[in-house]
XYZ file of C-alpha atoms in Angstrom:
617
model
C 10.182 41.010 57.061
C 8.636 37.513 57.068
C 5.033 37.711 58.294
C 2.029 36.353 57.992
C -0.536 37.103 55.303
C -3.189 39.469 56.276
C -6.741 40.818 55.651
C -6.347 44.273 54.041
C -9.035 46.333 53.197
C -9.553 46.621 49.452
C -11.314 49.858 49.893
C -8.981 51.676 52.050
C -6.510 53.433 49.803
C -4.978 55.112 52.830
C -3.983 51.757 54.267
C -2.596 50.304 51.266
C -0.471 53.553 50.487
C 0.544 53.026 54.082
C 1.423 49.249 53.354
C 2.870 49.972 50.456
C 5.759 52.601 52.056
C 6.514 49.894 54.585
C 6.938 47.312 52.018
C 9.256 49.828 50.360
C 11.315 50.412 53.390
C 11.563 46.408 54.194
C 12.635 45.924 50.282
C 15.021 48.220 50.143
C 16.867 47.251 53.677
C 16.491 43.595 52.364
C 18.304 44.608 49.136
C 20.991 47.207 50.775
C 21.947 43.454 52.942
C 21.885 40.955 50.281
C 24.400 43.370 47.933
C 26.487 44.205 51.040
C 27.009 40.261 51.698
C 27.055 39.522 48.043
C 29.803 41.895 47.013
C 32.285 40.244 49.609
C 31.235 36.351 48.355
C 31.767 37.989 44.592
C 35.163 39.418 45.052
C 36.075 36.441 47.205
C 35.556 34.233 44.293
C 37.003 36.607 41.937
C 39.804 38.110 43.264
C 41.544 39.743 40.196
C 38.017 41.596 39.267
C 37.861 44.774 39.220
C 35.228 47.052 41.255
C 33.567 48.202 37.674
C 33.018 44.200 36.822
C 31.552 43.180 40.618
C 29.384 46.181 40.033
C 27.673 44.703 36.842
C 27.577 41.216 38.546
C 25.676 42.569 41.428
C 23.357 44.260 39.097
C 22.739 41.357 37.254
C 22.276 38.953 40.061
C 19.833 41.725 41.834
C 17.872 42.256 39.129
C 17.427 38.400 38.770
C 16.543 38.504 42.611
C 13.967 41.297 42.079
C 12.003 39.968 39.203
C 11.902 36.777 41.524
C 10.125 39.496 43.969
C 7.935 40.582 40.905
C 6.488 37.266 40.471
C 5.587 36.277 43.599
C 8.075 33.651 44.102
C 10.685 35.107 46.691
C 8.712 32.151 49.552
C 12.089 30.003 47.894
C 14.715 31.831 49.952
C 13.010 29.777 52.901
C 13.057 26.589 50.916
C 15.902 24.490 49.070
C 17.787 26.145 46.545
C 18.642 23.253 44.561
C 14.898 22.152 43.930
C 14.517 25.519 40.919
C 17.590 26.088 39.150
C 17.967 29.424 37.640
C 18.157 29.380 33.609
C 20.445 32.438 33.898
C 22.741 31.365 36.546
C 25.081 28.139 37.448
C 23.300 25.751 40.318
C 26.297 27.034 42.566
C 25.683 30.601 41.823
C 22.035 30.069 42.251
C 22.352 27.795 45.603
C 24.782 31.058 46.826
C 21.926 33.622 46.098
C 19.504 32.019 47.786
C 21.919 30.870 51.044
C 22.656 34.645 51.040
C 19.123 35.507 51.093
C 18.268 32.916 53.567
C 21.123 34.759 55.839
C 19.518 38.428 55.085
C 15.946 37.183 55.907
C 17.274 35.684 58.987
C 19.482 39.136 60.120
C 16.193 41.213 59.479
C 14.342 38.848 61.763
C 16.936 38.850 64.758
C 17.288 43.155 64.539
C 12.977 43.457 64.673
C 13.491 41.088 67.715
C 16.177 43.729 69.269
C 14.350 46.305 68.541
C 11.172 45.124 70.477
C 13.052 44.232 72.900
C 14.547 47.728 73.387
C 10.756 48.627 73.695
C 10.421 46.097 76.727
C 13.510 47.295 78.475
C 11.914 50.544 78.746
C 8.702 49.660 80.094
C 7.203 51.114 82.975
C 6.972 47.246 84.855
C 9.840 45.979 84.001
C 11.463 49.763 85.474
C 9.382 49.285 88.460
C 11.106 45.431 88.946
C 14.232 46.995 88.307
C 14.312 49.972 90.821
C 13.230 47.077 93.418
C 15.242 45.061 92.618
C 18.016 47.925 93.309
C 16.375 48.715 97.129
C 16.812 45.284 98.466
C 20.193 45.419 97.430
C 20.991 43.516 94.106
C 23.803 45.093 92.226
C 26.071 45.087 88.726
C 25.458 42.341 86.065
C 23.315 40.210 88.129
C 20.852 42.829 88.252
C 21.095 43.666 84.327
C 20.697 40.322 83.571
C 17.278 40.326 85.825
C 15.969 43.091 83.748
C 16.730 41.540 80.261
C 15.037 38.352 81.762
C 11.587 40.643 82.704
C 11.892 42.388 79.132
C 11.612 39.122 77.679
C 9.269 37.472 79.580
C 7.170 40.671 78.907
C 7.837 40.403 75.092
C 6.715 36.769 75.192
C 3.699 37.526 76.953
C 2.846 40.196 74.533
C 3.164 37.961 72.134
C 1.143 35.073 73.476
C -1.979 37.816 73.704
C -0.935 39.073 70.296
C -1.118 35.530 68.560
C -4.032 34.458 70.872
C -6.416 37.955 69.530
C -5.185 36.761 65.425
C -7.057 33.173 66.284
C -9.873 34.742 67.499
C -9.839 36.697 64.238
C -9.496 34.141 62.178
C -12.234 32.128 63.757
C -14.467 35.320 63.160
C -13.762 35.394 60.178
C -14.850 31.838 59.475
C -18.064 32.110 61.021
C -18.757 34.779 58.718
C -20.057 33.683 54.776
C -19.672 36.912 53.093
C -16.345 36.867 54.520
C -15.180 33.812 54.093
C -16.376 34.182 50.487
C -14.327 37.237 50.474
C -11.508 35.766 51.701
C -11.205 32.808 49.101
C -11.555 35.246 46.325
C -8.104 37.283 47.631
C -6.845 34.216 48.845
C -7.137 32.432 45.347
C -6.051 35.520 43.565
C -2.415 34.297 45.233
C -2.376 30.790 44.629
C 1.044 29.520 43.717
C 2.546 31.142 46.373
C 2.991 29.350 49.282
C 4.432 26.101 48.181
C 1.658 24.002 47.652
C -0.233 25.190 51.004
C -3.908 25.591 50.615
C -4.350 29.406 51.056
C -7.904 29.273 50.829
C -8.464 26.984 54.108
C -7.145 29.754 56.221
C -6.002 27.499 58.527
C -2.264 27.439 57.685
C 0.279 30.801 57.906
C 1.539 31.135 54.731
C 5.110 32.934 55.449
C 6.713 35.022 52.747
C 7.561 38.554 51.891
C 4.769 41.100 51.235
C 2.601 41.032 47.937
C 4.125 43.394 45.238
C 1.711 46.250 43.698
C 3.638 47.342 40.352
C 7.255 47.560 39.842
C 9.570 47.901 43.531
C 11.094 51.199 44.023
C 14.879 50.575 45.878
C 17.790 52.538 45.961
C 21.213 51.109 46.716
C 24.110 52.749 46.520
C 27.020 50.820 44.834
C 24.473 49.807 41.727
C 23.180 53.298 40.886
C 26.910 54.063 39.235
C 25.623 57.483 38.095
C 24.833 58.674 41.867
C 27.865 61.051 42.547
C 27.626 59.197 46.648
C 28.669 56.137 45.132
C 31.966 57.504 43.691
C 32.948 58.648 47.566
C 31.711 55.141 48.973
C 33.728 53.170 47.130
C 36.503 55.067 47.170
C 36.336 55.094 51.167
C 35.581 50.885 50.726
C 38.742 50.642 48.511
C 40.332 52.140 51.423
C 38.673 50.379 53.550
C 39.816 47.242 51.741
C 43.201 47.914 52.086
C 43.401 47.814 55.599
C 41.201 44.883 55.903
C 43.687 43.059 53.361
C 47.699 44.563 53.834
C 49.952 44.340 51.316
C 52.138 41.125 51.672
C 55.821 41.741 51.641
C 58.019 41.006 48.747
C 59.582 37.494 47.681
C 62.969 37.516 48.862
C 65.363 35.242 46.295
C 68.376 34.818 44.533
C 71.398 37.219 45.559
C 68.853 39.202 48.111
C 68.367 36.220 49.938
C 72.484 35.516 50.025
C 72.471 39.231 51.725
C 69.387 38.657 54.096
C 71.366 35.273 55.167
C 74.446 37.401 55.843
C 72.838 40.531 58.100
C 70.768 37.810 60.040
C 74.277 36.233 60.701
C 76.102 39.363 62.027
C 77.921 39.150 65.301
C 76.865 42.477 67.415
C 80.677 44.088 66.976
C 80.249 43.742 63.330
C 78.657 46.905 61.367
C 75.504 45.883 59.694
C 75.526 49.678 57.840
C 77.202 48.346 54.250
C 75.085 44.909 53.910
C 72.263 46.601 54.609
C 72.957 49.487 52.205
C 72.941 46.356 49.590
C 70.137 44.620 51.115
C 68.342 48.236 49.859
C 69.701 48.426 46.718
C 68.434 44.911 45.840
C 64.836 44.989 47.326
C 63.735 48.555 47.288
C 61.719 47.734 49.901
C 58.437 49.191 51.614
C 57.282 49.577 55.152
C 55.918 46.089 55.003
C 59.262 44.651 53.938
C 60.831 46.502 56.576
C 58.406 45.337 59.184
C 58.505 41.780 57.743
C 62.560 42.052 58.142
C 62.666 43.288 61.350
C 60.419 40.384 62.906
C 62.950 37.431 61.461
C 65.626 39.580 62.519
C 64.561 39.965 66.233
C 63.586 36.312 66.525
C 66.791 34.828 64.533
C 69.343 37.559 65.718
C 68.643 39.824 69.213
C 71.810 41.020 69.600
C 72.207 42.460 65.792
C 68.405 43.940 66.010
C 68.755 46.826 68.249
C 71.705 48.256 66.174
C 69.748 47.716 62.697
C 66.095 48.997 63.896
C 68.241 52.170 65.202
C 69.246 52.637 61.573
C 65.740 51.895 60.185
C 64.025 54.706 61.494
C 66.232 56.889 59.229
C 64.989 55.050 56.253
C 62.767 57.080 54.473
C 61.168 54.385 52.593
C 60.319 53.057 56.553
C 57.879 56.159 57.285
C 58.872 55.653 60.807
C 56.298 56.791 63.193
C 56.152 57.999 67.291
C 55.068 54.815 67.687
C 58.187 52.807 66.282
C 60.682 55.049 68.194
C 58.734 54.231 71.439
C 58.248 50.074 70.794
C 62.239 51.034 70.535
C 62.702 52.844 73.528
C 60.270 50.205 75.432
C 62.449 47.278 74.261
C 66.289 48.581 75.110
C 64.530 49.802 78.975
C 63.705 46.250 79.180
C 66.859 45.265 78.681
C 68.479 48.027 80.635
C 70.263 49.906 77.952
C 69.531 53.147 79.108
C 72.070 55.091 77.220
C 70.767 53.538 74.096
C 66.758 54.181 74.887
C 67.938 57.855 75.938
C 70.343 58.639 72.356
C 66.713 57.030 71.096
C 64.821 59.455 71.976
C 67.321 62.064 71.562
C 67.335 61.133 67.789
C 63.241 61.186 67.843
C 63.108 65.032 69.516
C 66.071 65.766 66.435
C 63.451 64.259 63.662
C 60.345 66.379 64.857
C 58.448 63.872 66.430
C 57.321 64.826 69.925
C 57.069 62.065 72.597
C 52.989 61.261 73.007
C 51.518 59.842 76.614
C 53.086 56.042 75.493
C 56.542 57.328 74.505
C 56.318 59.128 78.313
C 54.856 56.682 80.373
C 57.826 54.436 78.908
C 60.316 57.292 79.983
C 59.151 57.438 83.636
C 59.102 53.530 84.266
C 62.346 53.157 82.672
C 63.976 56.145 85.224
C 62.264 54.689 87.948
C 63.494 51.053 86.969
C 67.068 52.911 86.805
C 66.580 54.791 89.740
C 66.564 57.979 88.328
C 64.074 59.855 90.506
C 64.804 63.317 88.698
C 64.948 62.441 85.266
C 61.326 60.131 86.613
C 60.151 63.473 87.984
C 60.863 65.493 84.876
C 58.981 62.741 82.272
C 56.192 62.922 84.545
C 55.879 66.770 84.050
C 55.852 66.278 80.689
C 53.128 64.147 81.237
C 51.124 66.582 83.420
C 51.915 69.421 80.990
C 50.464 67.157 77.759
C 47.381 67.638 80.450
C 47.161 63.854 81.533
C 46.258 63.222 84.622
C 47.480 60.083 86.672
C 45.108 57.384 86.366
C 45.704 55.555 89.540
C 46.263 56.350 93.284
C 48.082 53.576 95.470
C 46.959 53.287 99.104
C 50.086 50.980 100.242
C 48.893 50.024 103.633
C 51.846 47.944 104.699
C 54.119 50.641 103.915
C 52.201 53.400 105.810
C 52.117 51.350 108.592
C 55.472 50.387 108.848
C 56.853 53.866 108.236
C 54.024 55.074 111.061
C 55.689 52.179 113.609
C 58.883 53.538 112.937
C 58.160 57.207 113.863
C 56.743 55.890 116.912
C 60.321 54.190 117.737
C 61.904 57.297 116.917
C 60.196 58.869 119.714
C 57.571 60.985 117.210
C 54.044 60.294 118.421
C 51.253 60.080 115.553
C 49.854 63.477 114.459
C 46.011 64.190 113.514
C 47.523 64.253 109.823
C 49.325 61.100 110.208
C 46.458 59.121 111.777
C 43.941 60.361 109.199
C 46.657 59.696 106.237
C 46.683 55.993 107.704
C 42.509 55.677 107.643
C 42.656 56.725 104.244
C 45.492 54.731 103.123
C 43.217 51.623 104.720
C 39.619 52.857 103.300
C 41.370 53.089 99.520
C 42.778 49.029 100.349
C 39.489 48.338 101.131
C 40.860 47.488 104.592
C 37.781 48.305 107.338
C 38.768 47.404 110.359
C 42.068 48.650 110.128
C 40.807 51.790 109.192
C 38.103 51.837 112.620
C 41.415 50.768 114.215
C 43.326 54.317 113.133
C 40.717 56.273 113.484
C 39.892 55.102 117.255
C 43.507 55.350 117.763
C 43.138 59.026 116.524
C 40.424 59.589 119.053
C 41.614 58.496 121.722
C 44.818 60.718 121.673
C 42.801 63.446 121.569
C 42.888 64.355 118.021
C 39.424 65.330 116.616
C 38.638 63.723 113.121
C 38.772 66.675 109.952
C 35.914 66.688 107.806
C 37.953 64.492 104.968
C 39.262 62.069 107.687
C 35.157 61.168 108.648
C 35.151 61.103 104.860
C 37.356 58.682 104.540
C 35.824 56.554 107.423
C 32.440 56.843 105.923
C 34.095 55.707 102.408
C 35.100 52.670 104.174
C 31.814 51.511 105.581
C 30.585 52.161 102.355
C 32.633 50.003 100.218
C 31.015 47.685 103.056
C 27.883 48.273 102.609
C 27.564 48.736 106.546
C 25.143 51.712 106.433
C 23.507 51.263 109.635
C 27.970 50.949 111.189
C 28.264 54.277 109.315
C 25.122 56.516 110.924
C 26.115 55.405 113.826
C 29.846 56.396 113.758
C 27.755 59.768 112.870
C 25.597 60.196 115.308
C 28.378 59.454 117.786
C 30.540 61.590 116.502
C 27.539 64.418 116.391
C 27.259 64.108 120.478
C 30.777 64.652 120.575
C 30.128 67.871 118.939
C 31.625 67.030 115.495
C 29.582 68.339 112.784
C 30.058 66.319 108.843
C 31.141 68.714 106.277
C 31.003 68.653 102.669
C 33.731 65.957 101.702
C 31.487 63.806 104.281
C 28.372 64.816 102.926
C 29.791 64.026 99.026
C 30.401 60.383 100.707
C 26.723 60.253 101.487
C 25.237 61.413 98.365
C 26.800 59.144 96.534
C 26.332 56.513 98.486
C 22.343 57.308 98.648
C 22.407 57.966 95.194
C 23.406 53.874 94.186
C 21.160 52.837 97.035
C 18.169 55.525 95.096
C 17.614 57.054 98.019
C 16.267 59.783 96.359
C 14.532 61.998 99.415
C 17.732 61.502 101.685
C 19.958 63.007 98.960
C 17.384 65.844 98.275
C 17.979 66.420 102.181
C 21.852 66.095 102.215
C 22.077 68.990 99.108
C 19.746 70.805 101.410
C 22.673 70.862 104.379
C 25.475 71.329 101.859
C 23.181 74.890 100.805
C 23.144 75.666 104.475
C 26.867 75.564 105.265
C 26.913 78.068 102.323
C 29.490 75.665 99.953
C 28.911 74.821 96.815
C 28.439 71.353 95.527
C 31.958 69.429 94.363
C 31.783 67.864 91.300
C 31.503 64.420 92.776
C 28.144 65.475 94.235
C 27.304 66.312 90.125
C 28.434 63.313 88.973
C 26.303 61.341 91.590
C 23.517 63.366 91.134
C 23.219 62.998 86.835
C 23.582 59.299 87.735
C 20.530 59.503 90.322
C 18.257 61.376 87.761
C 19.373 59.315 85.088
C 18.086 56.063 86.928
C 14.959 57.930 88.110
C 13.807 58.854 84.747
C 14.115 62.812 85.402
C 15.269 63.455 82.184
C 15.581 67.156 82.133
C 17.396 66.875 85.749
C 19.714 64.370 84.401
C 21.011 66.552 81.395
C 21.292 69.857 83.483
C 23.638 67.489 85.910
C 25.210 66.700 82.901
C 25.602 69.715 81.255
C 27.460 71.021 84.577
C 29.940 67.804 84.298
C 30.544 69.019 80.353
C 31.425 72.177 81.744
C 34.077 71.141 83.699
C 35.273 68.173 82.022
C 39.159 68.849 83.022
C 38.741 68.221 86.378
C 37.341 64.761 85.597
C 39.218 61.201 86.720
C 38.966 58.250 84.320
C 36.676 56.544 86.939
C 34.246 59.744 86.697
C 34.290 59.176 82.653
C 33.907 56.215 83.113
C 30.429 55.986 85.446
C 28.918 58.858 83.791
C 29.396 57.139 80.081
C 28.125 53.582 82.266
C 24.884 55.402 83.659
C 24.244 57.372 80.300
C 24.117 53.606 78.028
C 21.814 52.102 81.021
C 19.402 54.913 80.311
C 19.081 54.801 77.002
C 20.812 58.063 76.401
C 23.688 56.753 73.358
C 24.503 59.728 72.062
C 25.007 61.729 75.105
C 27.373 58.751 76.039
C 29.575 58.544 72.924
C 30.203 62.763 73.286
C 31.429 62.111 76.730
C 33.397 59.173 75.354
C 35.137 61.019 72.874
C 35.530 63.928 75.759
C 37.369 60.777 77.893
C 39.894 59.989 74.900
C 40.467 63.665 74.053
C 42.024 63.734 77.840
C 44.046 60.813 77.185
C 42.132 58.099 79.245
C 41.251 54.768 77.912
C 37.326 53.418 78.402
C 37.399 49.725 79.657
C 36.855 47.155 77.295
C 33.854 45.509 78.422
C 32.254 49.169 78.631
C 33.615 50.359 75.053
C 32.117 47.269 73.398
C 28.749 47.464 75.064
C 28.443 51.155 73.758
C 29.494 50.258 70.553
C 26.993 47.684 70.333
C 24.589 50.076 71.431
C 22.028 51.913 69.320
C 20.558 55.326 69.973
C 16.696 54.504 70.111
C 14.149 55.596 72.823
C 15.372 58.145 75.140
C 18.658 58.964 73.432
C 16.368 60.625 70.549
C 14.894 62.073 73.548
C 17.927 63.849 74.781
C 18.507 65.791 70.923
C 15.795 67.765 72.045
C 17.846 69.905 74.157
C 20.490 72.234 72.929
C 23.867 72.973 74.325
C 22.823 75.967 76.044
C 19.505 74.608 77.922
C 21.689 71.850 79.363
């Protein structure tokens, strides 16, 4: 990395071997980045090259680069690129190799700021801040954003001592003559290399890569063409390559074009079947043609398209897929053409392709959009049976209460289920005081609360924030001789558990024990994210390794607080099982959260967490 020049012990041969490995690893990562951002700018400006002839580009260019390293001039990458034109190479080719090393220099630079800052965000002050910060109340991004803000303060502060301790060095050193003597002697032994700077003065920072000892040692695959790794690499990048870069669909002209003109011109009574039989004979086309085709087609001619993409995904040459029968299926339920979606999917069961979770979920909206509650009902056992659980539950307050108001009218008076059905349908709306309003209602025709109706209450005060509203509701319903149970008790713990009120939950599991129950699995999930946030890492994974063991009873939301609270304490890896655990079971992670842990990297306590197998957790 760019640093600044220091004092290195010419008689310790430990420290220089030491140097010299880290110099290794920096020139090597350096290299591995410049060929990686090379390669793309090289086949950019030569697209009909083949891999072989990048290759010996790259190998030229590098070795050009390193015998720039070898001589002790690489301090240009931070200067113009125009002022020393290579012999070798064009002044556009040089200016490129030296913009692309600017851009490595400056990457290398920005990741050994990351990766201090990691170190910060792990620090016992700026955890103390952060669990503080947590009691009086502060919540969700605002208090993420407060702890990046204390990690880097911290790392700025660390560096202020840092640079403040090299000054005091340096003016040590210039009080001393045998040093200073010393230190023009190494210092002159470089001249030339720091753009005209006086290196001797030891005033100035001269900023450039490491000083080479003997030839550099690197090792990059895609220029070693005799390592058998390379082979596999760039066969996976040509692959890669062709993702990145589809093929384009074929030029459609002279008599093929007369025939496109003619099937985009179809009325819908007319059978497209012979014209496109020609269209086939005249284009041979691929999937991409076909794709290509059936775009202009569905913008240019609606009514034609349904009949034609029906006859597409018997093409072989289409290599139709469960996802083209169900963007099929989707768009005739749209527009009502049940019959059609139905002798779709028919045709799709006929080909061997079974209906995934998307082809389903299509089914049941389009039966309940027809009002087909059976044929509804059946799809959605099919979906339960593929072992996907429902990913929402609707708490449709209006509707509860109107069909409650209506009983009443009928001369049914509200049961104890009834009333505690309505104070959860108003906790899950978020609705509070309609919720107290049931559940005094329910008291005060003499129906005692169950354990999940006080559940449900609690829930409510919670989603509040009312805590003192909700031990008071307790402690009333305690002299009325009402005792919580567990579904209560799960309320509370996890409810403690966000507000780290570690001893209270310890004391909650302790009444749970008592009533001779066992915990539920929300009480795991809340506890692995208490231990998680209070650093007990051996805690945390045993919570954890309970949740792995029962990972089909798990909701999306579970997944997706357990993979939240596993990134926020630094255990990655633990968090990208469990994420592949979530989309084995069919659920989708949210986007904000599924780009945060792919941006994440497992340093710190995720390395700490590979320290326990399987079994022990």
């Amino acid at each position: 990395y760019i640093h600044t020049v220091q004092q290195v012990n010419l008689n310790d041969s430990s420290s220089n071997v030491d140097l010299e490995s880290e110099n290794d690893a920096t020139m090597n990562e350096f290299l591995s980045r410049f060929v990686w951002i090379m390669r793309k700018k090289l086949s950019e400006a030569y697209p009909d090259c083949d891999k072989k002839t990048i290759d010996g580009m790259l190998a030229v260019i590098v070795e050009k680069v390193v015998s720039e390293m070898e001589k002790g001039g690489l301090e240009q990458m931070t200067g113009s690129a125009a002022s020393t034109p290579s012999e070798d190479f064009s002044e556009d080719l040089w200016r490129t190799v030296w913009e692309v090393s600017n851009v490595v220099l400056q990457d290398m630079e920005k990741e050994k700021k990351k990766e201090k800052m990691k170190i910060f965000l792990q620090s016992e002050e700026v955890k103390e801040m952060y669990r503080f910060a947590g009691e009086v109340g502060i919540r969700g991004d605002m208090l993420r954003e407060l702890r990046f803000k204390w990690a880097r303060q911290k790392m700025e502060e660390s560096e202020f001592y840092e640079s403040l301790e090299q000054l005091h060095k340096e003016e040590a050193q210039t009080e001393s003559p045998g040093k200073e003597h010393l230190r023009k002697e190494i210092a002159g032994g470089e001249e030339g290399v720091g753009d005209d700077d006086n290196v001797g003065e030891g005033k100035q920072k001269i900023v450039s890569l490491p000083k080479r000892h003997g030839k550099i040692k690197y090792k990059i695959y895609g220029l070693d063409l005799s390592d058998s790794k390379w082979a596999e690499v760039a066969g996976k990048v040509h692959k890669s390559g062709e993702v990145m870069w589809p093929q384009e669909p074929k030029p459609i002209s002279g008599r093929c074009k007369l025939v496109t003109d003619k099937i985009l011109s179809l009325q819908e009574a007319n059978d497209p079947a012979p014209l496109l039989g020609e269209w086939i004979g005249l284009l041979q086309p691929s999937r991409v043609d076909w794709i290509a085709f059936l775009d202009r087609l569905k913008e240019q001619n609606s009514h034609i398209y349904f009949k034609i993409a029906e006859l597409v995904l018997g093409e072989e040459s289409f290599h139709a897929n469960v996802r083209d029968y169900s963007k099929l299926i989707d768009a005739l339920a749209k527009e009502n053409r049940l019959e059609d979606a139905e002798r779709i999917l028919t045709k799709m069961n006929e080909n061997g392709i079974l209906p995934d979770v998307i082809t389903l979920t299509i089914v049941v909206h389009m039966y309940c959009k027809s009002g087909n509650l059976d044929r509804a009902k059946e799809a959605f056992e099919s979906l339960r049976a593929h072992g996907f659980q429902p990913d929402m539950k609707v708490g449709d307050v209006n509707g509860a209460d109107r069909i409650s108001t209506t009983m009443q009218f009928a001369g049914f008076q509200p049961s104890q289920e009834s009333c505690a059905l309505m104070v959860e349908a108003c906790e899950r709306a978020g609705n509070l005081d309609q919720a107290r309003h049931n559940f005094d209602q329910m008291m005060k025709l003499g129906h005692k609360p169950d354990d999940r109706c006080t559940a449900s209450m609690i829930a409510a005060y919670e989603k509040k924030n009312l805590l003192d509203k909700a031990l008071n509701l307790l402690l009333e319903l305690e002299k009325d001789g009402i005792e919580p149970g567990v579904a209560t008790y799960t309320v509370l713990v996890d409810w403690f558990c966000k507000l780290e009120l570690f001893d209270e939950v310890e004391q909650i599991l302790n009444k749970i024990a008592e009533q001779g129950e066992a915990p539920p699995l929300k009480i795991h999930i809340s506890l692995c994210d208490m231990y998680i946030k209070s650093g007990a890492e051996k805690k945390a994974l045993q919570a954890l390794g309970v949740l792995e063991s029962k990972i089909e009873q798990l909701e999306s939301a579970d997944f997706e607080r357990i993979i939240d609270s596993l990134k926020a304490g630094g255990f990655v890896e633990d968090a990208r099982r469990i994420h592949g655990m979530m989309e084995a079971r069919g659920f989708v992670l949210s986007e904000p959260l599924k780009v945060a842990l792919t941006a994440s990297r497992g340093v710190g306590s995720s390395h700490r967490s590979n320290k326990y197998s399987p079994e022990q957790r």
